[in-house]
Every structure is written in C-alpha cells, then in structure tokens.
Short mmCIF file of C-alpha atoms and ligand atoms in Angstrom, two decimals:
data_model
loop_
_atom_site.label_atom_id
_atom_site.label_comp_id
_atom_site.label_asym_id
_atom_site.label_seq_id
_atom_site.Cartn_x
_atom_site.Cartn_y
_atom_site.Cartn_z
CA MET A 1 -0.19 0.10 0.11
CA THR A 2 1.13 3.37 -0.70
CA LYS A 3 -0.06 6.88 0.34
CA PRO A 4 0.13 9.40 -2.21
CA ALA A 5 1.86 12.60 -1.31
CA ILE A 6 -1.06 15.49 -0.41
CA ALA A 7 -0.46 18.61 1.80
CA PRO A 8 -4.04 18.75 3.19
CA ALA A 9 -3.36 21.86 5.37
CA THR A 10 -2.87 23.97 2.21
CA HIS A 11 -5.86 22.37 0.39
CA ARG A 12 -9.68 23.16 0.65
CA VAL A 13 -12.22 21.52 1.97
CA GLU A 14 -13.51 20.35 -1.69
CA THR A 15 -10.27 19.29 -2.43
CA ARG A 16 -9.57 17.27 0.73
CA LEU A 17 -12.64 15.75 0.20
CA VAL A 18 -11.75 14.00 -2.70
CA HIS A 19 -8.27 12.94 -1.87
CA ASP A 20 -7.78 12.82 1.80
CA GLY A 21 -6.61 9.50 3.37
CA GLN A 22 -6.32 7.71 0.12
CA THR A 23 -3.81 4.82 -0.16
CA ARG A 24 -3.23 2.72 -3.27
CA SER A 25 -2.65 -0.69 -3.64
CA PRO A 26 0.11 -2.17 -5.65
CA PHE A 27 -2.63 -1.93 -8.87
CA GLY A 28 -2.57 1.91 -8.45
CA GLU A 29 -6.14 2.08 -8.97
CA THR A 30 -7.55 5.43 -9.20
CA SER A 31 -10.64 5.05 -6.98
CA GLU A 32 -10.41 3.92 -3.38
CA ALA A 33 -10.43 0.18 -3.29
CA LEU A 34 -13.06 -1.64 -1.45
CA PHE A 35 -11.27 -4.12 0.96
CA LEU A 36 -14.16 -6.63 1.40
CA THR A 37 -12.42 -9.01 3.85
CA GLN A 38 -12.89 -9.98 7.40
CA GLY A 39 -9.18 -10.90 7.96
CA PHE A 40 -5.56 -10.50 6.90
CA ILE A 41 -2.71 -12.95 6.38
CA TYR A 42 0.46 -12.77 8.12
CA ASP A 43 3.63 -13.74 6.38
CA ASN A 44 5.00 -15.62 9.19
CA ALA A 45 3.89 -16.51 12.75
CA GLU A 46 6.57 -13.91 14.05
CA SER A 47 4.71 -11.51 12.15
CA ALA A 48 1.48 -12.37 13.91
CA GLU A 49 2.68 -12.25 17.13
CA ALA A 50 4.35 -8.55 16.57
CA ARG A 51 0.91 -7.51 15.26
CA PHE A 52 -0.81 -8.73 18.19
CA LEU A 53 1.60 -7.12 20.36
CA ASN A 54 0.93 -3.53 18.36
CA GLU A 55 4.94 -3.68 17.56
CA GLU A 56 4.24 -4.23 13.73
CA ALA A 57 1.93 -1.85 12.30
CA GLY A 58 -0.85 -3.45 9.75
CA TYR A 59 -4.17 -4.66 9.89
CA SER A 60 -5.19 -8.12 11.53
CA TYR A 61 -9.19 -8.21 11.62
CA THR A 62 -11.96 -5.95 10.16
CA ARG A 63 -13.76 -5.74 13.83
CA TYR A 64 -10.49 -3.78 14.82
CA SER A 65 -9.70 -1.87 11.37
CA ASN A 66 -9.94 -2.09 7.62
CA PRO A 67 -8.32 -0.13 4.87
CA THR A 68 -11.13 1.15 3.13
CA THR A 69 -12.85 2.06 6.75
CA THR A 70 -9.24 3.99 7.39
CA ILE A 71 -9.48 5.94 4.35
CA PHE A 72 -13.02 6.99 5.33
CA GLU A 73 -11.95 7.88 8.82
CA GLU A 74 -8.95 9.71 7.87
CA ARG A 75 -10.83 12.04 4.98
CA MET A 76 -13.66 12.54 7.68
CA ALA A 77 -10.80 13.38 10.59
CA SER A 78 -9.52 15.89 7.91
CA LEU A 79 -12.53 17.50 7.10
CA GLU A 80 -13.49 18.07 10.73
CA GLY A 81 -10.06 18.80 12.01
CA ALA A 82 -9.95 16.24 14.38
CA GLU A 83 -6.82 14.30 15.26
CA MET A 84 -8.57 11.14 14.62
CA GLY A 85 -11.89 9.25 13.69
CA GLN A 86 -13.57 5.85 14.43
CA ALA A 87 -16.19 4.93 12.24
CA THR A 88 -19.38 2.57 13.53
CA ALA A 89 -22.03 0.87 12.07
CA THR A 90 -24.50 3.57 12.74
CA GLY A 91 -24.93 7.10 13.98
CA MET A 92 -26.40 5.50 17.19
CA ALA A 93 -23.53 3.29 17.66
CA ALA A 94 -21.38 6.09 17.45
CA VAL A 95 -23.51 8.00 20.11
CA THR A 96 -23.70 5.01 22.21
CA ALA A 97 -20.01 4.05 22.15
CA ALA A 98 -18.95 7.92 22.67
CA MET A 99 -21.15 8.27 25.84
CA MET A 100 -20.94 4.68 27.45
CA GLY A 101 -17.21 4.86 26.78
CA GLN A 102 -16.70 7.73 29.19
CA VAL A 103 -18.45 6.71 31.96
CA LYS A 104 -19.12 4.05 34.61
CA ALA A 105 -21.52 3.38 37.46
CA GLY A 106 -21.74 6.33 39.67
CA ASP A 107 -21.14 8.93 37.05
CA HIS A 108 -23.22 11.68 35.86
CA VAL A 109 -24.19 13.08 32.47
CA VAL A 110 -26.11 16.26 31.17
CA ALA A 111 -27.56 16.20 28.11
CA ALA A 112 -29.78 18.61 26.10
CA ARG A 113 -33.59 17.78 26.49
CA ALA A 114 -34.15 18.03 22.51
CA LEU A 115 -32.39 15.04 21.18
CA PHE A 116 -33.03 12.61 18.56
CA GLY A 117 -35.01 10.08 19.90
CA SER A 118 -32.71 7.35 20.38
CA CYS A 119 -29.96 9.42 21.49
CA ARG A 120 -32.42 10.51 24.31
CA TRP A 121 -33.15 7.01 25.14
CA VAL A 122 -29.47 6.35 25.31
CA VAL A 123 -28.94 9.04 28.30
CA GLU A 124 -32.48 8.89 29.74
CA ASP A 125 -33.12 4.92 29.81
CA LEU A 126 -30.00 2.98 29.04
CA LEU A 127 -27.35 4.74 30.98
CA PRO A 128 -29.14 4.78 34.46
CA ARG A 129 -29.56 0.98 34.27
CA PHE A 130 -25.70 0.91 34.70
CA GLY A 131 -25.92 3.37 37.63
CA VAL A 132 -24.94 6.29 35.63
CA GLY A 133 -27.03 9.53 36.59
CA CYS A 134 -28.79 11.66 33.68
CA THR A 135 -30.20 15.17 34.07
CA LEU A 136 -31.87 16.80 30.95
CA VAL A 137 -31.51 20.42 30.37
CA ASP A 138 -33.26 23.28 28.09
CA GLY A 139 -30.12 23.40 26.01
CA PRO A 140 -30.04 26.93 24.99
CA ASN A 141 -30.35 27.83 28.65
CA LEU A 142 -26.62 28.13 29.89
CA ASP A 143 -27.83 28.50 33.53
CA GLU A 144 -29.71 25.05 33.38
CA TRP A 145 -26.26 23.58 32.39
CA ARG A 146 -24.49 25.08 34.80
CA ALA A 147 -26.76 24.28 37.45
CA ALA A 148 -26.86 20.56 36.29
CA VAL A 149 -23.71 19.51 37.21
CA THR A 150 -22.98 17.68 40.21
CA PRO A 151 -19.51 16.36 41.47
CA ALA A 152 -19.93 12.98 39.49
CA THR A 153 -20.81 14.85 36.26
CA LYS A 154 -18.21 13.26 33.73
CA ALA A 155 -19.84 13.94 30.21
CA PHE A 156 -22.10 16.57 28.41
CA LEU A 157 -24.00 15.55 25.27
CA LEU A 158 -26.00 17.93 22.86
CA GLU A 159 -27.11 18.38 19.38
CA THR A 160 -27.47 21.47 17.51
CA PRO A 161 -29.55 22.51 15.43
CA SER A 162 -31.80 20.35 17.49
CA ASN A 163 -34.15 17.71 15.80
CA PRO A 164 -36.73 18.43 14.66
CA SER A 165 -37.28 22.23 16.05
CA LEU A 166 -34.16 23.35 14.75
CA GLU A 167 -33.27 25.29 18.16
CA ILE A 168 -29.73 26.51 18.39
CA ILE A 169 -27.09 25.63 21.42
CA ASP A 170 -24.36 27.85 22.30
CA ILE A 171 -21.52 25.22 21.69
CA ALA A 172 -18.57 27.56 22.99
CA GLY A 173 -20.74 28.29 26.04
CA VAL A 174 -21.75 24.99 27.20
CA ALA A 175 -18.17 23.75 26.35
CA GLU A 176 -16.72 26.35 28.40
CA ILE A 177 -19.23 24.92 31.70
CA ALA A 178 -18.15 21.11 30.79
CA HIS A 179 -14.52 21.88 31.06
CA GLU A 180 -15.04 24.33 34.46
CA ALA A 181 -17.13 21.11 35.65
CA GLY A 182 -13.96 18.63 34.63
CA ALA A 183 -16.30 16.84 31.97
CA THR A 184 -16.43 16.50 28.18
CA LEU A 185 -18.70 17.76 25.60
CA THR A 186 -19.86 15.53 22.97
CA VAL A 187 -21.77 17.19 19.99
CA ASP A 188 -24.26 15.49 17.60
CA ASN A 189 -23.54 17.48 14.73
CA VAL A 190 -25.75 15.51 12.16
CA PHE A 191 -27.87 18.68 11.56
CA ALA A 192 -25.35 21.17 10.74
CA SER A 193 -23.36 18.64 8.80
CA PRO A 194 -19.58 18.93 9.03
CA LEU A 195 -19.48 21.89 6.31
CA PHE A 196 -21.31 24.30 8.33
CA GLN A 197 -20.65 23.94 11.78
CA ARG A 198 -17.12 22.92 13.65
CA PRO A 199 -17.61 21.75 17.22
CA LEU A 200 -14.19 20.83 18.07
CA ALA A 201 -12.77 24.31 17.10
CA LEU A 202 -15.74 25.73 19.29
CA GLY A 203 -14.42 23.89 22.03
CA ALA A 204 -16.26 20.45 22.06
CA ASP A 205 -14.34 17.23 22.82
CA CYS A 206 -15.95 14.86 20.54
CA VAL A 207 -18.13 15.14 17.46
CA VAL A 208 -20.43 12.42 16.62
CA TYR A 209 -22.24 11.84 12.82
CA SER A 210 -24.80 9.71 11.79
CA ALA A 211 -22.99 9.28 8.38
CA THR A 212 -26.21 7.87 6.96
CA LYS A 213 -27.46 11.34 6.48
CA HIS A 214 -25.85 13.84 4.36
CA ILE A 215 -22.35 11.98 4.46
CA ASP A 216 -24.19 9.20 2.26
CA GLY A 217 -26.45 11.71 0.85
CA GLN A 218 -28.44 9.15 -1.23
CA GLY A 219 -30.32 6.96 1.06
CA ARG A 220 -28.27 3.82 0.66
CA CYS A 221 -25.91 2.86 3.77
CA LEU A 222 -26.05 3.52 7.56
CA GLY A 223 -22.92 4.40 9.25
CA GLY A 224 -21.43 6.97 11.68
CA ILE A 225 -18.51 8.28 12.99
CA ILE A 226 -16.67 9.45 16.48
CA LEU A 227 -14.22 12.32 15.80
CA ALA A 228 -11.78 13.76 18.68
CA SER A 229 -8.34 13.59 19.90
CA VAL A 230 -6.27 10.81 20.00
CA ALA A 231 -6.28 10.62 23.65
CA PHE A 232 -10.28 10.63 23.84
CA ILE A 233 -10.33 8.08 21.25
CA GLU A 234 -7.83 5.98 22.96
CA THR A 235 -8.83 6.33 26.59
CA HIS A 236 -12.95 6.28 25.87
CA VAL A 237 -13.99 4.72 22.54
CA GLN A 238 -11.33 2.58 21.04
CA GLN A 239 -11.40 -0.33 23.20
CA PHE A 240 -14.92 -0.20 23.69
CA LEU A 241 -15.75 -0.48 19.94
CA ARG A 242 -13.20 -3.06 19.12
CA MET A 243 -14.45 -5.46 22.00
CA THR A 244 -18.16 -4.80 21.66
CA GLY A 245 -17.97 -4.85 17.65
CA PRO A 246 -20.52 -2.34 16.32
CA THR A 247 -18.43 -2.15 13.43
CA ILE A 248 -18.77 -0.37 10.10
CA SER A 249 -18.96 -2.74 7.04
CA PRO A 250 -16.10 -2.02 4.57
CA PHE A 251 -18.58 -1.86 1.86
CA ASN A 252 -20.81 0.91 3.92
CA ALA A 253 -17.46 2.81 4.52
CA TRP A 254 -16.60 2.63 0.89
CA VAL A 255 -19.97 4.26 -0.09
CA LEU A 256 -19.69 6.69 2.67
CA LEU A 257 -16.22 7.58 1.22
CA LYS A 258 -17.49 8.14 -2.22
CA GLY A 259 -20.60 10.27 -0.78
CA LEU A 260 -17.70 12.34 0.73
CA GLU A 261 -16.52 13.49 -2.55
CA THR A 262 -19.90 15.14 -3.54
CA LEU A 263 -20.41 16.25 -0.37
CA PRO A 264 -19.98 20.09 -0.62
CA ILE A 265 -22.14 20.44 -4.09
CA ARG A 266 -24.74 18.41 -2.58
CA VAL A 267 -25.17 20.00 0.77
CA GLU A 268 -24.69 23.46 -0.53
CA ARG A 269 -27.32 22.97 -3.36
CA GLN A 270 -29.74 21.48 -0.83
CA THR A 271 -29.19 24.33 1.50
CA GLU A 272 -29.47 26.98 -1.16
CA THR A 273 -32.83 25.26 -2.38
CA ALA A 274 -34.41 24.91 1.64
CA GLY A 275 -33.41 28.83 1.82
CA PHE A 276 -35.37 29.57 -0.99
CA LEU A 277 -38.30 26.99 0.02
CA ALA A 278 -38.43 28.77 3.52
CA ASP A 279 -38.68 31.97 2.19
CA PHE A 280 -41.72 30.92 0.17
CA LEU A 281 -43.25 29.03 3.09
CA ALA A 282 -42.83 31.44 5.60
CA GLU A 283 -45.08 34.17 3.62
CA HIS A 284 -47.76 31.29 2.87
CA PRO A 285 -51.35 31.81 4.56
CA LYS A 286 -51.42 28.08 5.21
CA VAL A 287 -48.16 28.26 7.33
CA GLN A 288 -48.65 29.03 11.03
CA HIS A 289 -44.97 29.36 11.81
CA LEU A 290 -41.57 28.20 10.25
CA THR A 291 -38.52 27.81 11.75
CA TYR A 292 -35.11 27.82 9.24
CA PRO A 293 -31.63 28.66 10.66
CA GLY A 294 -30.70 30.35 7.44
CA ARG A 295 -33.40 33.24 8.06
CA ALA A 296 -33.07 36.27 9.83
CA ASP A 297 -36.09 35.96 11.75
CA HIS A 298 -34.87 32.63 13.27
CA PRO A 299 -34.98 33.68 17.03
CA GLN A 300 -31.30 32.83 17.65
CA ALA A 301 -30.03 34.51 14.29
CA GLU A 302 -27.45 36.11 16.15
CA LEU A 303 -25.99 32.86 17.89
CA ILE A 304 -26.11 31.19 14.47
CA ARG A 305 -24.06 33.88 12.76
CA ARG A 306 -21.50 33.46 15.62
CA GLN A 307 -21.30 29.52 15.35
CA MET A 308 -22.43 28.24 11.86
CA THR A 309 -21.54 29.18 8.22
CA GLY A 310 -24.54 28.17 6.54
CA GLY A 311 -28.35 27.46 7.11
CA SER A 312 -29.27 24.01 6.88
CA THR A 313 -31.03 21.55 4.54
CA MET A 314 -33.72 21.24 7.15
CA ILE A 315 -36.87 23.17 7.80
CA ALA A 316 -39.31 22.97 10.42
CA LEU A 317 -42.61 24.20 9.40
CA GLU A 318 -46.06 24.34 11.30
CA VAL A 319 -49.16 23.72 9.18
CA LYS A 320 -52.32 25.42 10.32
CA GLY A 321 -55.07 23.06 11.69
CA GLY A 322 -52.68 20.98 14.01
CA LYS A 323 -52.01 17.31 13.09
CA GLU A 324 -55.01 17.20 10.81
CA GLY A 325 -53.82 19.97 8.61
CA ALA A 326 -50.32 18.52 8.66
CA PHE A 327 -51.59 15.05 7.51
CA ARG A 328 -53.57 16.67 4.63
CA PHE A 329 -50.54 18.48 3.54
CA MET A 330 -48.43 15.50 3.73
CA ASN A 331 -50.79 13.38 2.06
CA ALA A 332 -51.48 15.95 -0.70
CA LEU A 333 -47.44 16.06 -1.79
CA LYS A 334 -46.71 14.00 -4.63
CA LEU A 335 -42.81 14.74 -5.53
CA ILE A 336 -41.82 15.25 -1.65
CA ARG A 337 -42.36 11.61 -0.01
CA ILE A 338 -43.12 10.94 3.51
CA SER A 339 -40.06 9.05 5.38
CA ASN A 340 -38.42 9.60 8.56
CA ASN A 341 -34.94 9.64 7.13
CA LEU A 342 -32.92 12.93 6.28
CA GLY A 343 -30.34 14.30 4.14
CA ASP A 344 -31.37 12.00 1.29
CA ALA A 345 -31.23 13.52 -2.47
CA LYS A 346 -34.68 12.71 -2.58
CA SER A 347 -36.98 15.39 -0.56
CA LEU A 348 -38.69 13.90 2.64
CA VAL A 349 -41.29 15.09 4.99
CA THR A 350 -41.94 13.30 8.34
CA HIS A 351 -44.67 14.27 10.80
CA PRO A 352 -42.64 14.15 14.41
CA SER A 353 -45.30 13.94 16.78
CA THR A 354 -46.81 10.86 15.45
CA THR A 355 -43.64 9.11 14.42
CA THR A 356 -40.20 9.68 15.73
CA HIS A 357 -41.46 11.61 19.01
CA GLN A 358 -44.72 9.55 19.28
CA ARG A 359 -43.46 8.14 22.72
CA PHE A 360 -43.19 11.25 24.54
CA THR A 361 -46.31 12.88 26.51
CA PRO A 362 -47.76 15.82 25.02
CA ASP A 363 -46.57 18.05 27.16
CA LEU A 364 -42.87 16.67 26.80
CA ARG A 365 -43.12 17.11 23.06
CA LEU A 366 -44.17 20.85 23.82
CA GLU A 367 -41.04 21.54 25.80
CA MET A 368 -38.94 20.13 22.99
CA GLY A 369 -40.88 22.39 20.79
CA ILE A 370 -43.08 19.87 18.78
CA ARG A 371 -46.69 20.84 17.94
CA ASP A 372 -48.98 19.01 16.51
CA GLY A 373 -48.82 20.89 13.26
CA LEU A 374 -45.14 20.56 12.81
CA VAL A 375 -43.57 18.86 9.87
CA ARG A 376 -39.96 18.39 9.31
CA PHE A 377 -38.90 18.86 5.83
CA SER A 378 -35.28 17.62 4.45
CA VAL A 379 -34.57 19.22 1.32
CA GLY A 380 -33.34 17.30 -1.51
CA LEU A 381 -31.67 17.90 -4.82
CA GLU A 382 -34.68 18.29 -7.05
CA HIS A 383 -35.19 21.24 -9.12
CA ARG A 384 -36.34 24.07 -6.72
CA ASP A 385 -39.45 25.03 -8.80
CA ASP A 386 -40.70 21.52 -8.92
CA LEU A 387 -40.35 21.57 -5.27
CA LEU A 388 -42.26 24.75 -4.60
CA ALA A 389 -45.15 23.98 -6.96
CA ASP A 390 -45.69 20.45 -4.92
CA LEU A 391 -45.71 22.31 -1.44
CA ASP A 392 -48.07 25.03 -3.12
CA ARG A 393 -50.60 22.49 -4.54
CA ALA A 394 -50.39 20.76 -1.14
CA LEU A 395 -50.79 23.56 1.12
CA ALA A 396 -53.69 24.66 -1.00
CA GLU A 397 -55.29 21.22 0.50
CA VAL A 398 -54.96 22.24 4.02
C1 PLP B 401 -30.42 9.59 12.35
C2 PLP B 401 -29.73 10.50 13.53
C3 PLP B 401 -29.20 9.40 14.54
C4 PLP B 401 -28.87 8.26 14.26
O1 PLP B 401 -28.08 7.76 13.17
P1 PLP B 401 -28.23 6.27 12.69
O2 PLP B 401 -27.35 6.29 11.56
O3 PLP B 401 -29.89 6.26 11.98
O4 PLP B 401 -28.18 5.32 13.88
C5 PLP B 401 -28.38 10.19 15.56
N1 PLP B 401 -28.49 11.43 15.84
C6 PLP B 401 -29.01 12.50 14.85
C7 PLP B 401 -29.50 14.09 15.02
C8 PLP B 401 -29.69 11.73 13.76
O5 PLP B 401 -30.27 12.73 12.90
#
C-alpha cells in the first residue's frame, strides 16, 4: 500500500474530500479500493505475534480496522479538523460508544432535552440501568447546564440545530461549563453537517455523526463516526468499539467515502434550495410558523452567525390545523415523500409528533418545541421550482 503525497493543510475542503486519506494498492487504482475482507494474512508466525503486540503496523481483523474504513476515517478527520476518527455501523453506535465509553457506575451525564429520540433513550433510559445518572436540560439555557453539574458529572451531550425544532445551542458556552466542571462535551453534528459547523473548533471534545444522513446523502447505507483527539479516542472509545463490535462494513465505509467527494456540492445546493423554499413557505397563508436557521427571523440568528457558516438542509414548518392540517398537507404531496429519514437527495417530510417523537407525552413534546402541526422537511436535490409547485399544491389542500 502506498499513500500519495498530498498537503492537506494547504488544500480547501472540496479538494480534501476528494483526496485525503487515500492509499493505493500495488495495482495503482484511481478510485479508493474496497477491501471486502474479514481478516488479513501474516507472512509468518512472528509477524502475527508482532501485530498482536502492536509492535508491527498492519491490519489483523476487520472488527478492529480495515484499509477502506481507514480511508473513510482519515478523510472525515481531515474534514472535521480532528486528530482521529473511528467509524461505526450506525450513528447510534457512535453516540452510544461515545457516551458509554466515558462513564462508569456512579458517574453522571448532562444532556440537552431536545435530542434525536434514540440519543435521548441512551442517556435517559440506558445509562441509568448501569448506575449512571442523567439530567436533561433546556439546551439553549446555559444556566440550566451550570445548575445540572454535580461532583460526579463526567460528560455533556447536545445536538444543534436540534431535531426537529431546529433550536440552536451555544456550543462554546456549553463547552466552557463542561470544562469548568472537569467534564467533556460531545456534539451530535448531524443537522449542521460538517460543512456548516465545527464543534471541535468551538471547544467541544468529541463530535459524532450519523453518516447515514448527508455523508451518504443518497439513502443507501447506514454508518456513523466518532471524531476527537487521539487521547479521547484511545481512552474512551477504541477499546469499547473493538471489544463490543458495532463495526462498519467496509462496503458501507466505501459508499460513504465516495459520498464525501460530492458532499459540498450536494449540501450547498440543498441548503440554497431550502433557503428559497423557506422564504416561500414563511409567507404562505397556510403556514402557522416556520423555523429555518438560514433566515434572519430565526430567534437565535445572532448565535447562528457566530457558530454556523450556513443554514441547513432542514426546515421545521408548522402547518395550520394541527395534526389534521399536517396530515392533509403530507398526503397531498406528490414529489416530496413521507419518510423519517433525512439528508437524502430525495426530499422527505415527517410528522414528528406521531412518529419519531410519538413516545413522549404531549407536554414533553411541547417542551421540545414539537406541536401537532409541525412537519420536518428535509430538502433534496430536485429542482427548486418543482419542489415549490408540490408544496404550493399540497398547502392548498390544508
Ligand atoms: C439519524 C440520527 C442519528 C442516528 O443515526 P443512525 O445512523 O440512524 O443510527 C443520531 N442523531 C441524529 C441527530 C440523527 O439525525
């Protein structure tokens, strides 16, 4: 295997996403090779011994590492400005490993209340089974983070913009509180995408992604990744992943790697279209309320300017008429389809209060900004005028 000489620090993101991390086999292939193999052959018994002792570099078993997966991890680390990345089978495997890897019985975590449903289950239901306490706070309110800290607090977790209400949390502010408490901050950066928000540069210790979303971007493979310093990964994450085995398939890592090559053009186009559609929807008489991080009327526009470099591919829109209005609207859409996924080339809508956030009581949903008329809209790569026509026709049915 050879590594072509490139100078990442001097290259811009678009260039790094095409080239970084690439290694070539002796065949000199242009595209990254897919090493669909479970294991690796050692030249002799001494070499196997040396590799198990970590005295010789090389691969031993794909649950530990794989050359295709390594390229994906290195390209993601370059994009994020992280020292190291560890890929996982799904975004949830990344969140679970990042949190469980940091705590033991008697420890305590603090997390924002408005989390992706499964992330919230991990901190609120799973961790307490193993004697780890958890306090949920109103993410944008820094005083609540400060008040939640106990002498046992080891880790903070947040997601911004939040799913599905697109509320923004001050990453630098929360990181400072975490560090004063001797704790770490992990940020789930899915909704911002690695292009528009850099949590590590803002003081976070660890960033997690569901690569299933914008990184694949074409609705094919599940995947996830944890990005942090070498010390963080080696202390908290690496052994947990290697021994428990939520390993990404090299095939999925390869698909995601190819997804990274087109990430900037896809996400930029989707964001541009989202901004255009958000402006149309915000003025529409059938729309009760709209939240879009790229608009000047977002309640946290000032924080967005400080922390993000782009809007989002997601729009949170509240249709008039509550659940009935939202259902009529969604059922009348023809081009935009109903699916709980996001970040796809295909535009998708979901009704959070009856699907992703169904298990919460109405009061808890309201606390998370989820009203019955709320529809989460993931903007795809279709022509913006076709999307606008579909929305306009469907809103007429409300
Ligand atoms: C989808 C998602 C996850 C979970 O990712 P999977 O790849 O589905 O496991 C976690 N956090 C956020 C914000 C997500 O959107």
